[in-house]
Amino acid sequence: MRALVPVKRVVDYNVKVRVKSDGTGVDIANVKMSMNPFDEIAIEEAVRLKEKGVVTEVVAVSCGVTACQETLRTAMAIGADRAVLVESAEELQPLAVAKLLAAVVRKETPQIVILGKQAIDDDCNQTGQMLAALLGWPQATFASKVELTADGAQVTREIDGGLETLALQLPCVVTTDLRLNEPRYVTLPNIMKAKKKPLEVVTPDALGVDARPRLTTVKVSEPPKRGAGIKVPDVASLVDKLRNEAKVI
């Protein structure tokens, strides 16, 4: 059984994001980049399934600029067997990424696609669902537990009322939540081994996909600064402010 794991290169979660002065986007010049945390959970889960003997090969795939090869090398250091980079200098929006991944899926023929539920840069939470729709595959989102058998998968997912368990036929698409696992620490020997693992580079044109953006960003701005808190003398004053100023009751 082959598992395909899409990973995205994003601004590191520890970095304070700065908006460009012209409001056209986020400034990523000289900013530390890393793998999207939800995708790191996805690659860890695929590697664990391989260690259990359920999955035989883990293939990491990324869409974006040449520097995404670093992210793929990290995925291979975690345990992926090989990687595919769909190289493009275009701004890749969720629909374009889903179409590119669908083309890679048809080429690689995996039995399961595991990816993060969302990326921490745009927070769209769309790619996994769009991919499942394009492929016509069953999907399970926000997975907190994944169990695979020879002919299907059982996925426990988090919902507002608690937990829900879904039974899916293979092939399927699964998106990961934070509580699925804790990714392992990447050791230096594994980083060195990852440099020797195969990494294939393809283009959207070679996959027959039009990856041009369909949406236009009008403006990007920072959220307003939070005002200072105030103290109230008693409960009656608190209730008055909540009702008449904050208008939350």
XYZ file of C-alpha atoms in Angstrom:
249
model
C 0.000 0.000 0.000
C 1.368 3.398 -0.997
C 0.650 6.579 0.977
C 0.958 10.030 -0.592
C 1.562 12.951 1.772
C 1.363 16.545 0.465
C 3.483 19.021 2.462
C 3.599 22.813 2.255
C 6.420 25.295 2.885
C 5.156 28.107 5.133
C 6.505 30.834 7.399
C 7.669 29.178 10.615
C 5.024 29.291 13.342
C 7.455 30.983 15.757
C 7.982 33.963 13.421
C 5.945 37.146 13.867
C 4.422 37.779 10.460
C 4.875 41.246 8.929
C 2.591 42.745 6.283
C 4.227 44.447 3.299
C 4.109 48.235 3.312
C 1.994 48.298 0.130
C -0.565 45.849 1.610
C -0.149 43.294 -1.189
C 0.781 40.383 1.049
C 3.055 39.053 3.775
C 6.772 39.859 3.782
C 8.750 36.594 3.559
C 12.134 38.112 2.713
C 14.822 36.686 5.046
C 12.132 34.952 7.096
C 12.560 31.435 8.460
C 10.425 28.940 6.533
C 9.461 25.431 7.626
C 6.994 22.621 6.993
C 3.370 23.353 7.793
C 2.792 21.818 11.285
C -0.376 19.941 10.218
C 1.534 18.405 7.284
C 4.312 17.380 9.664
C 1.675 15.455 11.625
C 0.491 13.879 8.350
C 3.965 12.672 7.359
C 4.518 11.318 10.882
C 1.258 9.357 10.676
C 2.172 7.896 7.281
C 5.587 6.827 8.600
C 3.972 5.215 11.660
C 1.623 3.266 9.388
C 4.676 2.107 7.445
C 6.396 1.046 10.662
C 3.292 -1.019 11.517
C 3.661 -2.812 8.181
C 0.370 -1.518 6.778
C 1.942 0.953 4.317
C 4.854 -0.147 2.124
C 5.919 3.216 0.656
C 5.504 6.860 1.701
C 5.755 9.495 -1.017
C 5.954 13.182 -0.070
C 4.819 15.813 -2.573
C 4.984 19.588 -2.514
C 3.855 22.322 -4.900
C 5.722 25.611 -5.149
C 9.122 27.196 -5.705
C 12.490 25.432 -5.845
C 13.084 26.075 -2.125
C 10.272 23.593 -1.370
C 12.908 20.895 -1.899
C 14.134 21.699 1.636
C 10.673 20.901 2.998
C 10.617 17.636 1.059
C 14.060 16.714 2.410
C 12.671 17.263 5.915
C 9.770 14.944 5.078
C 12.230 12.299 3.893
C 14.298 12.792 7.052
C 11.152 12.014 9.071
C 10.740 8.805 7.081
C 9.289 9.351 3.595
C 10.880 7.078 0.971
C 10.941 9.561 -1.907
C 9.529 12.913 -2.946
C 7.948 14.781 -5.847
C 8.129 18.552 -6.323
C 5.644 20.229 -8.641
C 7.749 23.310 -9.306
C 5.952 26.565 -10.061
C 6.695 30.244 -9.460
C 2.970 31.083 -9.680
C 0.868 31.854 -6.626
C -0.770 28.480 -5.996
C -4.257 28.712 -4.546
C -6.114 25.734 -2.980
C -7.979 24.725 -6.160
C -4.766 24.789 -8.220
C -2.949 22.732 -5.570
C -5.826 20.224 -5.461
C -5.687 19.851 -9.268
C -1.908 19.367 -9.176
C -2.200 16.803 -6.394
C -4.956 14.984 -8.289
C -2.611 14.718 -11.290
C 0.177 13.387 -9.046
C -2.246 10.888 -7.477
C -3.202 9.542 -10.908
C 0.502 9.180 -11.707
C 1.565 7.588 -8.390
C -1.647 5.562 -7.727
C -1.563 5.675 -3.893
C -4.228 3.929 -1.813
C -4.392 6.755 0.728
C -3.600 10.478 0.727
C -2.852 11.981 4.143
C -2.465 15.757 4.441
C -2.810 18.499 7.026
C -6.308 19.877 7.533
C -5.079 23.415 6.756
C -1.973 25.517 6.240
C -1.068 28.063 8.901
C -0.374 30.798 6.334
C -3.759 31.103 4.592
C -5.879 28.919 6.941
C -8.099 27.964 3.985
C -8.876 24.358 5.011
C -9.914 23.560 1.418
C -7.265 21.522 -0.397
C -8.064 18.108 1.106
C -11.792 18.424 0.459
C -11.241 19.690 -3.095
C -8.802 16.861 -3.804
C -11.309 14.232 -2.638
C -13.996 15.817 -4.836
C -11.742 15.893 -7.914
C -10.751 12.249 -7.426
C -14.227 11.080 -6.417
C -12.722 9.431 -3.308
C -14.229 9.157 0.186
C -12.749 11.567 2.715
C -12.356 11.983 6.474
C -11.346 15.384 7.821
C -9.871 16.473 11.190
C -8.619 12.969 11.983
C -7.477 12.283 15.547
C -6.962 8.532 14.963
C -6.345 6.500 11.788
C -6.473 2.704 11.475
C -5.868 0.968 8.149
C -6.799 -2.518 7.018
C -6.233 -4.265 3.704
C -9.505 -2.996 2.245
C -10.467 0.078 4.238
C -9.795 2.667 6.914
C -11.372 3.625 10.218
C -10.914 7.286 11.048
C -11.888 8.941 14.314
C -12.501 12.646 13.786
C -13.233 15.561 16.068
C -16.620 17.265 15.812
C -18.400 19.894 17.917
C -20.239 17.263 19.949
C -17.219 15.027 20.619
C -15.823 12.253 18.413
C -17.141 10.589 15.260
C -15.781 7.363 13.730
C -16.015 6.859 9.974
C -15.441 3.678 7.958
C -13.965 4.423 4.523
C -13.189 2.289 1.518
C -9.771 2.640 -0.068
C -8.541 4.681 -1.821
C -9.394 7.656 0.378
C -8.288 11.125 1.503
C -7.607 11.895 5.191
C -6.799 15.305 6.692
C -5.029 15.446 10.054
C -5.826 17.341 13.242
C -3.412 18.397 15.988
C -4.202 15.512 18.332
C -3.463 12.730 15.840
C 0.174 12.385 16.938
C 3.324 14.224 17.995
C 5.922 14.357 15.175
C 9.304 12.845 15.976
C 12.532 14.797 16.344
C 14.535 14.740 13.118
C 18.043 13.416 13.815
C 21.220 14.361 11.967
C 21.819 10.832 10.563
C 18.315 10.840 9.058
C 18.908 14.300 7.582
C 22.045 12.955 5.894
C 20.176 9.876 4.621
C 17.421 12.106 3.216
C 19.928 13.810 0.917
C 20.412 10.512 -0.941
C 16.718 9.717 -1.351
C 15.189 10.359 -4.824
C 13.431 13.681 -5.425
C 11.593 14.091 -8.737
C 10.824 17.567 -10.120
C 7.899 18.086 -12.501
C 6.011 21.135 -13.771
C 2.269 21.888 -13.903
C 2.478 21.849 -17.711
C 3.948 18.335 -17.643
C 0.976 17.249 -15.516
C -1.464 18.988 -17.855
C -2.759 21.367 -15.155
C -3.514 25.085 -15.477
C -2.326 26.436 -12.122
C -3.066 30.119 -12.730
C -4.719 31.880 -9.750
C -8.497 32.397 -9.941
C -8.731 34.806 -7.010
C -7.200 38.258 -6.554
C -6.009 39.563 -3.203
C -7.420 43.066 -2.766
C -5.581 44.045 0.419
C -3.709 42.500 3.353
C -3.637 44.359 6.676
C -2.709 43.635 10.269
C -5.511 43.183 12.809
C -6.236 46.250 14.967
C -4.224 46.497 18.156
C -6.052 45.327 21.246
C -7.029 48.104 23.624
C -6.032 48.176 27.279
C -8.328 46.599 29.849
C -10.161 48.516 32.572
C -11.150 47.752 36.154
C -14.714 48.064 37.404
C -15.681 48.665 41.033
C -18.476 46.092 41.273
C -20.544 43.466 39.474
C -23.289 45.931 38.572
C -20.790 48.106 36.667
C -19.426 45.029 34.897
C -22.903 43.955 33.776
C -23.671 47.514 32.641
C -20.550 47.668 30.466
C -21.121 44.213 29.017
C -24.685 45.158 28.100
C -24.285 48.762 26.910
C -20.689 49.008 25.667
C -19.591 45.537 24.612
C -23.207 44.551 23.780
C -22.509 40.871 24.487
C -25.468 40.348 26.825
